[in-house]
Coordinates of C-alpha atoms and ligand atoms in Angstrom, one line a residue:
M1 CA 88.6 73.7 84.2
K2 CA 88.2 77.4 85.3
R3 CA 84.6 76.8 86.1
K4 CA 85.3 74.1 88.6
E5 CA 88.2 75.9 90.1
K6 CA 87.8 76.5 93.9
G7 CA 91.1 78.3 94.5
R8 CA 94.7 78.3 93.4
V9 CA 98.1 78.3 95.0
E10 CA 100.7 80.3 93.2
L11 CA 104.0 78.5 93.2
E12 CA 106.0 81.6 94.3
R13 CA 104.0 81.6 97.5
V14 CA 104.9 78.1 98.7
H15 CA 107.1 77.9 101.7
T16 CA 106.8 74.4 103.0
V17 CA 106.4 71.0 101.2
E18 CA 106.6 68.1 103.7
A19 CA 105.3 64.7 104.5
A20 CA 102.4 65.0 106.9
Q21 CA 101.4 63.0 110.0
N22 CA 98.8 60.5 109.1
I23 CA 96.0 61.4 111.6
F24 CA 93.3 61.2 109.0
T25 CA 90.8 58.3 109.1
K26 CA 89.7 56.4 106.0
E27 CA 86.1 57.6 106.5
E28 CA 87.3 61.2 106.6
V29 CA 89.2 61.0 103.3
G30 CA 86.8 58.5 101.7
I31 CA 89.6 56.2 100.5
E32 CA 89.5 52.4 100.9
G33 CA 93.1 51.5 100.7
D34 CA 96.3 53.1 102.1
F35 CA 97.1 56.7 101.7
Y36 CA 100.1 58.9 102.4
P37 CA 99.5 62.6 103.3
F38 CA 101.7 65.4 102.5
L39 CA 101.3 69.2 102.9
V40 CA 102.0 72.3 101.0
G41 CA 102.3 75.5 103.1
Y42 CA 101.9 78.8 101.4
H43 CA 101.5 82.4 102.3
Q44 CA 98.8 84.6 100.8
E45 CA 98.3 87.5 103.2
E46 CA 98.4 84.9 105.9
D47 CA 99.6 81.3 106.2
Y48 CA 97.6 78.4 104.7
T49 CA 98.3 74.7 104.5
L50 CA 96.9 72.4 101.9
F51 CA 96.9 68.7 102.8
L52 CA 97.1 66.3 99.9
L53 CA 97.0 62.5 99.8
A54 CA 99.1 60.2 97.6
L55 CA 98.1 56.6 97.2
K56 CA 101.6 55.2 97.4
D57 CA 104.5 56.2 99.6
L58 CA 106.8 56.5 96.5
D59 CA 104.2 58.8 94.8
R60 CA 104.3 61.0 97.9
I61 CA 108.1 61.3 97.7
Y62 CA 107.9 62.2 93.9
W63 CA 105.3 64.8 94.6
I64 CA 107.2 66.4 97.4
L65 CA 110.4 66.5 95.4
A66 CA 108.7 67.8 92.3
I67 CA 106.9 70.6 94.1
R68 CA 110.1 71.5 96.0
K69 CA 112.0 71.6 92.8
V70 CA 109.8 74.1 91.1
C71 CA 109.7 76.2 94.3
A72 CA 113.4 75.8 95.2
Y73 CA 114.1 79.4 94.6
N74 CA 111.2 80.9 96.6
R75 CA 112.2 83.5 99.0
N76 CA 110.2 82.4 102.0
I77 CA 111.2 78.8 102.5
R78 CA 110.6 77.9 106.1
S79 CA 112.7 76.0 108.6
Y80 CA 109.9 74.6 110.8
F81 CA 106.4 73.3 110.2
H82 CA 103.5 71.6 111.8
P83 CA 103.0 68.1 110.4
A84 CA 99.3 67.9 111.3
P85 CA 96.5 70.4 110.9
W86 CA 95.2 73.2 113.1
N87 CA 91.8 71.9 114.4
G88 CA 90.4 75.3 115.2
R89 CA 91.6 75.1 118.8
K90 CA 95.0 73.6 118.7
W91 CA 97.7 72.0 116.5
S92 CA 96.9 68.3 116.2
C93 CA 100.6 67.5 116.2
C94 CA 102.1 69.4 119.2
K95 CA 98.8 70.3 120.9
K96 CA 99.9 73.9 121.2
T97 CA 96.9 76.2 121.4
T98 CA 98.3 79.2 119.6
K99 CA 97.9 79.2 115.9
L100 CA 100.8 81.6 115.3
I101 CA 103.4 79.5 117.1
D102 CA 106.4 78.3 115.1
G103 CA 106.2 74.8 113.6
C104 CA 107.2 72.0 115.9
Q105 CA 109.2 69.9 113.4
E106 CA 112.2 70.9 111.4
C107 CA 111.8 70.9 107.7
D108 CA 114.0 68.9 105.3
S109 CA 116.5 70.6 103.2
W110 CA 115.2 71.8 99.8
I111 CA 118.6 72.5 98.3
P112 CA 118.3 70.9 94.8
S113 CA 121.1 68.8 93.5
Q114 CA 121.3 70.8 90.2
T115 CA 123.0 74.1 90.3
S116 CA 120.8 75.8 87.7
S117 CA 117.2 76.6 88.2
P118 CA 115.0 73.7 87.0
S119 CA 112.3 74.7 84.5
R120 CA 108.7 73.7 85.1
D121 CA 108.8 71.9 81.8
S122 CA 111.7 69.7 82.9
I123 CA 109.7 68.8 86.0
S124 CA 106.6 67.7 84.1
E125 CA 108.9 65.8 81.8
S126 CA 110.5 64.1 84.8
L127 CA 107.1 63.4 86.3
S128 CA 106.0 61.6 83.2
N129 CA 109.1 59.6 83.3
K130 CA 109.8 58.7 87.0
E131 CA 113.0 56.7 86.2
N132 CA 114.5 59.8 84.7
F133 CA 113.3 62.1 87.5
N134 CA 114.6 59.7 90.1
S135 CA 118.0 59.5 88.6
S136 CA 118.4 63.3 88.7
Q137 CA 118.6 63.0 92.5
S138 CA 122.2 62.6 93.5
S139 CA 121.3 61.4 97.0
P140 CA 119.1 58.6 98.3
I141 CA 115.7 59.7 99.5
M142 CA 115.1 59.8 103.3
P143 CA 111.8 59.2 105.0
G144 CA 109.8 62.4 104.7
G145 CA 111.3 63.2 101.3
G146 CA 114.6 64.7 102.3
T147 CA 118.1 63.9 101.2
P148 CA 120.8 63.1 103.8
G149 CA 123.8 65.2 104.4
T150 CA 122.5 68.6 103.2
P151 CA 122.1 71.5 105.7
S152 CA 118.6 72.2 106.8
G153 CA 118.9 76.0 107.3
K154 CA 117.2 78.2 104.7
Q155 CA 119.5 81.1 105.1
K156 CA 121.3 82.5 102.1
D157 CA 124.4 83.8 104.0
D158 CA 126.9 81.9 101.9
Q159 CA 125.8 83.5 98.7
S160 CA 126.1 80.1 97.1
S161 CA 125.4 79.5 93.4
T162 CA 122.0 78.2 94.4
T163 CA 120.9 81.8 95.1
P164 CA 119.9 83.1 91.7
R165 CA 118.4 86.5 92.7
S166 CA 118.3 88.3 95.9
K167 CA 115.5 90.3 97.3
V168 CA 116.3 94.0 97.7
V169 CA 114.4 96.1 100.2
V170 CA 114.3 99.9 100.8
A171 CA 114.0 101.3 104.3
L172 CA 110.8 103.3 104.9
Y173 CA 112.0 104.6 108.3
N174 CA 115.2 105.0 110.2
Y175 CA 115.9 102.3 112.7
K176 CA 118.6 102.4 115.3
A177 CA 120.1 99.0 116.1
I178 CA 120.5 98.6 119.8
E179 CA 120.8 94.9 120.5
T180 CA 123.9 93.1 119.2
G181 CA 123.1 91.3 116.0
D182 CA 120.7 94.0 114.8
L183 CA 121.5 96.4 112.0
S184 CA 120.6 100.1 111.7
L185 CA 118.4 101.2 108.8
E186 CA 118.7 104.5 107.1
K187 CA 115.5 105.8 105.4
N188 CA 115.5 105.3 101.6
M189 CA 118.7 103.2 101.6
E190 CA 118.7 99.7 100.0
Y191 CA 119.4 96.4 101.8
E192 CA 119.8 92.9 100.5
V193 CA 117.7 90.3 102.3
I194 CA 119.7 87.3 103.4
D195 CA 117.1 85.5 105.5
D196 CA 113.4 86.3 105.7
S197 CA 112.2 83.0 107.2
Q198 CA 111.1 84.7 110.4
K199 CA 108.0 86.9 109.9
H200 CA 109.0 90.0 111.8
W201 CA 112.8 90.1 111.8
W202 CA 114.8 89.7 108.7
K203 CA 118.6 89.3 108.3
V204 CA 119.9 91.8 105.7
R205 CA 123.1 93.2 104.4
D206 CA 123.7 96.9 103.9
S207 CA 125.8 98.6 101.2
K208 CA 129.0 98.3 103.4
G209 CA 128.5 94.6 103.8
M210 CA 127.3 94.8 107.4
I211 CA 124.9 92.0 108.3
G212 CA 122.2 92.0 111.0
F213 CA 118.5 91.8 111.9
I214 CA 116.0 94.5 111.1
P215 CA 112.2 94.8 111.7
S216 CA 110.5 93.6 108.5
N217 CA 107.8 96.2 108.8
Y218 CA 110.4 99.0 108.4
V219 CA 111.3 98.0 104.9
K220 CA 109.5 97.4 101.6
E221 CA 110.6 95.3 98.7
K222 CA 112.2 97.6 96.1
E223 CA 110.1 96.2 93.3
L224 CA 106.9 96.7 95.2
L225 CA 107.8 100.1 96.6
G226 CA 105.5 102.2 94.4
L227 CA 104.3 105.4 96.1
Q228 CA 105.6 104.4 99.5
Q229 CA 109.0 106.0 98.6
Y230 CA 107.3 109.4 98.8
D231 CA 106.9 111.2 102.1
W232 CA 103.5 112.6 101.0
Y233 CA 102.0 109.2 100.6
V234 CA 100.2 108.0 103.7
N235 CA 98.7 104.8 102.5
D236 CA 95.4 103.8 104.1
M237 CA 94.9 106.9 106.3
S238 CA 91.2 107.9 106.5
R239 CA 89.8 111.2 105.5
Q240 CA 89.3 112.1 109.2
R241 CA 92.8 111.2 110.3
S242 CA 94.4 113.1 107.4
E243 CA 92.4 116.2 108.4
S244 CA 93.6 116.0 112.0
L245 CA 97.2 115.4 110.8
L246 CA 97.1 118.4 108.4
K247 CA 95.3 120.7 110.8
H248 CA 97.9 119.8 113.5
E249 CA 100.7 120.7 111.1
D250 CA 98.9 124.0 110.3
K251 CA 101.0 124.9 107.2
E252 CA 99.5 126.5 104.1
G253 CA 99.8 124.0 101.2
C254 CA 100.6 121.0 103.4
F255 CA 99.3 117.9 101.7
V256 CA 99.2 114.1 101.7
V257 CA 98.1 111.5 99.1
R258 CA 96.1 108.6 100.5
N259 CA 94.2 105.6 99.3
S260 CA 90.7 106.5 98.6
S261 CA 87.9 104.4 100.2
T262 CA 87.1 103.3 96.7
K263 CA 89.7 100.6 96.0
G264 CA 92.4 101.5 93.5
L265 CA 91.8 105.2 93.6
Y266 CA 93.8 107.9 95.4
T267 CA 92.8 111.1 97.1
L268 CA 94.8 114.3 97.6
S269 CA 94.1 116.0 100.9
L270 CA 95.3 119.7 101.1
Y271 CA 95.4 122.2 103.9
T272 CA 94.8 125.8 103.2
K273 CA 94.1 128.8 105.5
I274 CA 92.2 130.7 102.9
P275 CA 89.6 131.9 103.6
H276 CA 89.8 130.0 106.9
P277 CA 91.8 127.0 108.0
H278 CA 90.4 123.8 106.4
V279 CA 91.3 120.7 104.5
K280 CA 90.2 120.1 100.9
H281 CA 90.0 116.6 99.4
Y282 CA 90.5 115.9 95.7
H283 CA 90.1 112.6 93.9
I284 CA 93.0 111.9 91.6
K285 CA 91.2 110.9 88.4
K286 CA 92.4 108.9 85.4
N287 CA 91.4 109.7 81.8
G288 CA 90.9 107.3 78.9
K289 CA 94.6 107.3 78.0
G290 CA 95.5 106.2 81.6
E291 CA 96.8 109.6 82.5
F292 CA 96.3 111.1 86.0
F293 CA 94.8 114.5 86.6
L294 CA 93.3 116.7 89.3
S295 CA 91.9 119.2 86.8
E296 CA 91.4 117.9 83.2
K297 CA 93.7 120.5 81.7
H298 CA 96.8 119.1 83.4
C299 CA 97.3 115.4 82.8
C300 CA 100.4 113.4 83.8
N301 CA 101.7 109.9 83.2
S302 CA 102.1 109.1 86.9
I303 CA 101.0 110.4 90.3
P304 CA 104.5 111.6 91.3
E305 CA 104.6 113.6 88.1
L306 CA 101.2 115.1 88.8
I307 CA 102.3 116.0 92.4
N308 CA 105.4 117.6 91.0
Y309 CA 103.4 119.6 88.5
H310 CA 101.1 120.9 91.3
K311 CA 104.1 121.8 93.4
H312 CA 104.8 124.5 90.9
N313 CA 101.3 125.4 89.7
S314 CA 98.2 125.4 91.8
G315 CA 96.3 124.5 88.5
G316 CA 92.9 125.0 90.0
L317 CA 93.7 123.7 93.5
A318 CA 93.0 125.8 96.6
S319 CA 96.8 126.2 97.0
R320 CA 100.0 125.1 95.4
L321 CA 101.3 121.9 97.0
K322 CA 104.1 122.9 99.3
T323 CA 105.1 120.5 102.1
S324 CA 104.0 117.2 103.5
P325 CA 104.0 116.3 107.2
C326 CA 107.4 115.4 108.5
D327 CA 108.6 113.3 111.4
R328 CA 105.7 110.8 111.0
P329 CA 106.0 108.1 113.7
A330 CA 107.6 104.8 112.8
P331 CA 105.6 101.7 113.6
A332 CA 106.2 99.5 116.7
T333 CA 108.5 96.5 116.2
A334 CA 107.4 93.0 117.1
G335 CA 109.6 92.8 120.2
L336 CA 112.5 95.1 120.9
S337 CA 114.9 93.0 118.9
H338 CA 114.8 89.6 117.0
D339 CA 113.8 86.7 119.3
K340 CA 113.7 89.0 122.2
W341 CA 110.8 89.0 124.7
E342 CA 112.7 88.9 128.0
I343 CA 113.7 92.5 128.9
D344 CA 116.4 93.3 131.4
H345 CA 115.2 95.4 134.3
S346 CA 118.4 97.4 134.3
E347 CA 117.8 98.5 130.7
L348 CA 114.5 100.2 131.6
M349 CA 114.3 103.8 132.8
L350 CA 111.0 104.4 134.6
L351 CA 109.5 107.8 134.2
D352 CA 106.1 109.3 135.0
E353 CA 103.0 107.4 136.0
L354 CA 100.5 107.0 133.2
G355 CA 97.7 105.6 135.2
S356 CA 96.7 102.6 137.3
G357 CA 94.4 99.8 136.7
Q358 CA 93.4 96.3 137.7
F359 CA 96.9 95.0 137.8
G360 CA 98.8 97.9 139.3
V361 CA 100.6 101.0 138.2
V362 CA 101.5 101.8 134.5
R363 CA 104.5 104.0 134.0
R364 CA 106.1 105.6 130.9
G365 CA 109.6 104.4 130.4
K366 CA 112.6 104.3 128.0
W367 CA 114.3 101.2 127.0
R368 CA 118.0 101.6 126.7
G369 CA 117.5 105.3 126.9
T370 CA 115.9 105.6 123.5
T371 CA 112.8 103.6 122.8
D372 CA 109.5 104.9 124.4
V373 CA 107.6 102.2 126.2
A374 CA 104.8 101.8 128.7
V375 CA 105.6 99.5 131.7
K376 CA 102.8 97.7 133.5
M377 CA 104.0 96.7 136.9
M378 CA 102.0 93.7 137.9
K379 CA 100.7 93.6 141.5
E380 CA 101.9 90.4 142.9
G381 CA 99.3 87.7 143.1
T382 CA 97.0 89.2 140.5
M383 CA 97.9 86.9 137.6
S384 CA 99.2 83.4 137.0
E385 CA 102.6 84.6 136.0
D386 CA 104.3 81.5 134.6
D387 CA 101.5 80.9 132.2
F388 CA 101.4 84.5 131.1
I389 CA 105.2 84.6 130.6
E390 CA 104.9 81.6 128.3
E391 CA 102.1 83.2 126.4
A392 CA 104.0 86.5 126.1
K393 CA 106.5 84.9 123.8
V394 CA 103.7 84.3 121.3
M395 CA 101.9 87.6 122.0
T396 CA 105.0 89.6 120.9
K397 CA 104.5 88.1 117.5
L398 CA 101.0 89.5 117.1
Q399 CA 101.6 92.6 115.1
H400 CA 99.0 95.0 113.6
P401 CA 98.8 98.8 113.3
N402 CA 95.7 98.7 115.5
L403 CA 97.0 96.5 118.2
V404 CA 99.1 97.8 121.1
Q405 CA 102.4 96.0 120.5
L406 CA 103.7 93.8 123.3
Y407 CA 107.4 94.3 123.4
G408 CA 108.2 91.7 126.1
V409 CA 108.3 91.1 129.9
C410 CA 110.8 91.5 132.7
S411 CA 110.1 88.3 134.5
K412 CA 113.4 87.7 136.4
N413 CA 112.5 90.1 139.2
R414 CA 109.2 90.6 141.1
P415 CA 106.9 92.4 140.4
I416 CA 107.0 91.3 136.8
F417 CA 106.7 94.1 134.3
I418 CA 104.8 94.0 131.0
V419 CA 106.4 96.2 128.5
T420 CA 104.3 97.6 125.6
E421 CA 104.3 100.3 123.0
Y422 CA 103.7 103.7 124.5
M423 CA 100.4 105.4 123.5
R424 CA 100.6 109.1 124.0
H425 CA 97.0 110.0 124.6
G426 CA 96.2 107.2 127.0
S427 CA 92.9 105.2 127.3
L428 CA 90.2 105.7 124.6
L429 CA 87.6 106.1 127.3
N430 CA 89.3 109.1 128.9
Y431 CA 90.1 110.5 125.5
L432 CA 86.5 110.4 124.5
R433 CA 85.4 112.1 127.7
R434 CA 88.1 114.7 127.5
H435 CA 87.4 115.7 123.9
E436 CA 83.6 115.3 124.0
Q437 CA 83.0 118.8 122.8
S438 CA 85.0 118.5 119.6
L439 CA 84.3 114.8 119.0
S440 CA 80.5 114.8 119.4
T441 CA 80.2 117.0 116.3
N442 CA 82.5 114.9 114.2
Q443 CA 80.8 111.6 113.5
G444 CA 83.3 110.8 110.8
L445 CA 86.1 110.7 113.3
L446 CA 84.1 108.6 115.8
L447 CA 83.3 106.1 113.0
D448 CA 86.9 106.1 111.9
M449 CA 87.9 105.1 115.5
C450 CA 85.4 102.2 115.4
I451 CA 86.8 101.1 112.0
Q452 CA 90.4 101.1 113.3
I453 CA 89.4 99.0 116.4
C454 CA 87.5 96.6 114.1
K455 CA 90.6 96.2 111.9
G456 CA 92.7 95.2 115.0
M457 CA 90.0 92.8 116.1
A458 CA 89.7 91.3 112.7
Y459 CA 93.4 90.5 112.9
L460 CA 92.9 88.9 116.3
E461 CA 89.9 86.9 115.0
R462 CA 92.0 85.7 112.0
H463 CA 94.6 84.4 114.4
N464 CA 92.0 82.7 116.6
Y465 CA 92.8 85.1 119.5
I466 CA 89.9 86.0 121.8
H467 CA 90.2 89.3 123.7
R468 CA 87.7 88.6 126.5
D469 CA 87.7 92.2 127.8
L470 CA 87.1 94.5 124.9
A471 CA 85.9 97.9 126.0
A472 CA 86.9 101.6 125.5
R473 CA 88.9 101.5 128.7
N474 CA 91.1 98.8 127.1
C475 CA 91.8 100.7 123.9
L476 CA 94.5 103.4 123.7
V477 CA 95.0 106.5 121.5
G478 CA 98.3 107.4 120.0
T479 CA 99.6 110.2 117.8
E480 CA 97.7 111.1 114.6
N481 CA 94.4 109.8 116.2
I482 CA 95.4 106.3 115.9
V483 CA 93.4 103.9 118.1
K484 CA 94.7 100.5 119.1
V485 CA 93.3 97.6 121.1
A486 CA 95.3 96.7 124.2
D487 CA 95.3 94.0 126.8
F488 CA 94.1 91.2 124.5
G489 CA 94.0 87.8 126.0
L490 CA 95.2 89.1 129.4
A491 CA 92.0 88.2 131.1
R492 CA 92.8 84.5 131.0
Y493 CA 95.7 85.0 133.4
V494 CA 93.9 87.0 136.0
L495 CA 93.6 85.2 139.4
D496 CA 91.0 87.4 140.9
D497 CA 87.6 85.5 141.1
Q498 CA 85.8 88.8 141.2
Y499 CA 87.1 89.6 137.7
T500 CA 86.9 86.1 136.1
S501 CA 83.6 84.7 137.3
S502 CA 80.5 86.2 135.7
G503 CA 79.0 86.7 139.2
G504 CA 82.1 88.7 140.3
S505 CA 81.9 92.4 141.1
K506 CA 84.7 93.3 138.7
F507 CA 83.4 91.1 135.8
P508 CA 82.7 93.3 132.7
I509 CA 78.9 92.4 132.8
K510 CA 77.9 95.4 130.7
W511 CA 80.1 94.2 127.8
A512 CA 79.0 90.5 128.1
P513 CA 76.6 88.6 125.8
P514 CA 74.0 86.1 127.1
E515 CA 76.2 83.0 126.5
V516 CA 79.0 84.6 128.6
L517 CA 76.6 85.5 131.4
N518 CA 75.0 82.1 131.3
Y519 CA 77.9 79.7 130.6
T520 CA 81.1 81.9 130.6
R521 CA 81.4 80.8 126.9
F522 CA 83.9 83.2 125.3
S523 CA 84.6 83.3 121.6
S524 CA 85.3 85.9 118.8
K525 CA 81.6 86.3 118.7
S526 CA 81.4 87.3 122.4
D527 CA 84.1 89.9 121.4
V528 CA 81.7 91.1 118.7
W529 CA 79.0 91.7 121.3
A530 CA 81.5 93.7 123.4
Y531 CA 82.5 95.5 120.3
G532 CA 78.9 96.7 119.8
V533 CA 79.0 98.1 123.3
L534 CA 82.3 99.7 122.6
M535 CA 80.8 101.4 119.5
W536 CA 78.1 102.7 121.8
E537 CA 80.7 104.1 124.2
V538 CA 82.4 105.8 121.2
F539 CA 79.2 107.4 119.9
T540 CA 78.2 108.6 123.4
C541 CA 81.8 110.0 123.9
G542 CA 82.4 107.7 126.9
K543 CA 79.1 107.3 128.7
M544 CA 78.7 104.3 130.9
P545 CA 76.5 101.7 129.2
Y546 CA 73.2 101.2 131.0
G547 CA 74.0 104.2 133.2
R548 CA 73.9 103.5 136.9
M549 CA 71.9 100.4 136.5
K550 CA 72.9 97.5 138.8
N551 CA 74.6 94.5 137.3
S552 CA 71.7 92.3 138.2
E553 CA 69.3 94.6 136.3
V554 CA 71.7 94.6 133.3
V555 CA 71.7 90.8 133.2
E556 CA 68.0 90.7 133.4
R557 CA 67.7 93.2 130.4
V558 CA 70.2 91.3 128.3
Q559 CA 68.4 88.0 128.9
K560 CA 65.1 89.6 127.9
G561 CA 66.8 90.9 124.7
I562 CA 66.5 94.6 125.6
I563 CA 69.4 96.4 124.0
L564 CA 71.1 99.8 124.5
E565 CA 69.4 102.8 123.0
K566 CA 70.6 104.7 120.0
P567 CA 73.1 107.3 121.0
K568 CA 71.9 110.8 120.2
A569 CA 74.7 111.7 117.8
C570 CA 74.7 108.6 115.8
F571 CA 73.5 107.8 112.3
K572 CA 70.8 105.1 112.0
E573 CA 73.1 103.1 109.7
V574 CA 75.8 103.0 112.5
Y575 CA 73.2 102.0 115.1
D576 CA 72.1 99.2 112.8
V577 CA 75.7 97.8 112.9
M578 CA 75.6 97.9 116.7
K579 CA 72.3 96.0 116.7
K580 CA 73.9 93.3 114.5
C581 CA 76.6 92.8 117.2
W582 CA 73.9 92.3 119.8
A583 CA 72.1 89.3 118.1
P584 CA 71.2 87.0 121.1
L585 CA 72.8 84.0 119.4
P586 CA 76.5 84.2 118.7
E587 CA 76.1 82.5 115.4
N588 CA 73.8 85.3 114.2
R589 CA 76.5 88.0 114.9
P590 CA 78.7 89.0 112.0
S591 CA 82.5 88.3 112.2
F592 CA 84.9 91.2 112.6
R593 CA 85.9 90.8 109.0
I594 CA 82.3 91.3 107.8
L595 CA 81.8 94.1 110.3
K596 CA 84.9 95.9 109.0
D597 CA 83.6 95.8 105.4
T598 CA 80.1 96.9 106.5
L599 CA 81.5 99.9 108.5
I600 CA 83.7 101.0 105.6
N601 CA 80.6 100.8 103.3
V602 CA 78.6 102.8 105.9
S603 CA 81.2 105.4 106.1
Q604 CA 81.3 105.7 102.3
G605 CA 77.5 106.0 102.3
I606 CA 77.1 108.7 104.9
L607 CA 80.4 110.6 104.6
V608 CA 82.2 112.0 101.6
D609 CA 85.7 110.5 100.9
Ligands
ADP1 P1 95.1 97.4 134.0 O1 95.3 96.5 132.8 O2 96.0 97.1 135.1 O3 93.7 97.6 134.4 P2 95.3 99.6 132.2 O4 95.9 98.9 131.0 O5 93.9 99.9 132.2 O6 95.7 98.8 133.5 O7 96.2 100.9 132.4 C1 95.8 101.9 133.3 C2 96.0 103.3 132.6 O8 97.4 103.4 132.3 C3 95.2 103.4 131.3 O9 93.9 103.9 131.6 C4 96.1 104.4 130.5 O10 95.7 105.7 130.9 C5 97.5 104.1 131.0 N1 98.2 103.2 130.0 C6 98.1 101.9 130.0 N2 98.9 101.4 129.0 C7 99.4 102.4 128.4 C8 100.2 102.6 127.2 N3 100.7 101.6 126.5 N4 100.5 103.9 126.8 C9 100.0 104.9 127.5 N5 99.3 104.8 128.6 C10 98.9 103.6 129.0

């Protein structure tokens, strides 16, 4: 049946198997008689739900139990689910408009009545003989497919005999537990995972038996650790960022290994001062025997072995490999602790002013004396606070290396504070203007900034989140030239008409596509238009789009289809991408996912890896 296959769900990825709400019409499903829907939720890079129909209620129960049985030992089994589908705008069951929000209904228990792991064969045997399968259930079946009297939690605290194998993770960074209930992590140490049902905070046990929550992006499953256990491996870092990092370290023989822009390959980036300070990039190649090499004379079975060899022998490289950059920054956590989004005023120490904007002053701060944060002190009356506070709970769960992390809010006092990740180099717009001289000659770095922003936007697009005010002034720059998108979704809560209505003096007209100017119709595709303008800002090192032109003239131009001119220091291929973002009709603009792939291809075509 391979030819007809449209997709597959791996059993290990299933986290939810439940009866679904029957909101489907007979016309929709094309079935004459009765039908009984159920759903299978699984995680494959992101969450998906497969809705299935049984023709009899009893069949539905059999299917649910059968699938749960073969998945009973999965690691990610959820406690809550949505019993009806996401319709593109909201959940059909609870009407919540945020796709990422936790399920609105508690799941049934999956705990199987047998103590040993059931084999798939035994299930198929059972399915072909329903009597036999049914009798293997020790409890009567409840509506929705559960069994009464069993706990619904999916945690494995009790180490019961139903836990056949535990997941062991290794800490990639140190983490200092501050909030009660959290657990500190020590880099390279192992931890046993007890509960990974929440996406961003897992409950783990350390080697001394201490249990607590840790940020899930600080650890990696031991079996999947691969090169990540080595300090010299920097994952997806681009050529340009690796150059900045190594030049900043300024040490002879300092090196990193990174994923090459060609999938599956790796590149060694090495800093040398001879004859002048520069970075050399070498592809790590593989020979016919599967051995790795930098120069064909010295082949090794693995990349770590190869690195070790070249630590002792330059073997044709510009220098022997000596050190790798230390003290690399740890990523931001989704919230400052598990389930924490309300932050206590008294735990924030406010330091210097970072800038001020539309909503008020932004100050650098320390949370509980240790964690760097930025605190946006919201001028009273500038935003609909209650709605925002509600939304903030969800926004803390949006986590991506190219999005400024929202840690939470202080909403008990006025003015309210929005607490986010601190970004050392401030707004991208000012950064571009400040560093115009060095940046304007480094198109690779500019393109890399655009790709980073595109990655953050592709994440928002995937989660049906619209930014509404994407521009260089709303992106921030951190250490190691990392660029992140900030202030996503905030525009919805602004009360100032001058900002929200397209005729208002503060409305970002120069970043708005025709459908926003005409009908205030925002979508991910209106974000794509703004992204094109942002690319233009990047490649002009922070020029004002359309110069001093009045808003009314800009509107007239956009309506006529006149677009921004090609920035001087910009490859034609890059300008072609901007032009795609400025297609007059939103449906003709590419998605961020496509844009990201296109930009990566462009960078491979015009730059060397
Ligand atoms: P508003 O949203 O009120 O217009 P901004 O977000 O534009 O305010 O912030 C104003 C300035 O404060 C920015 O230009 C930037 O220089 C600084 N800033 C804002 N957030 C951060 C942050 N997370 N880290 C560092 N600097 C920041």
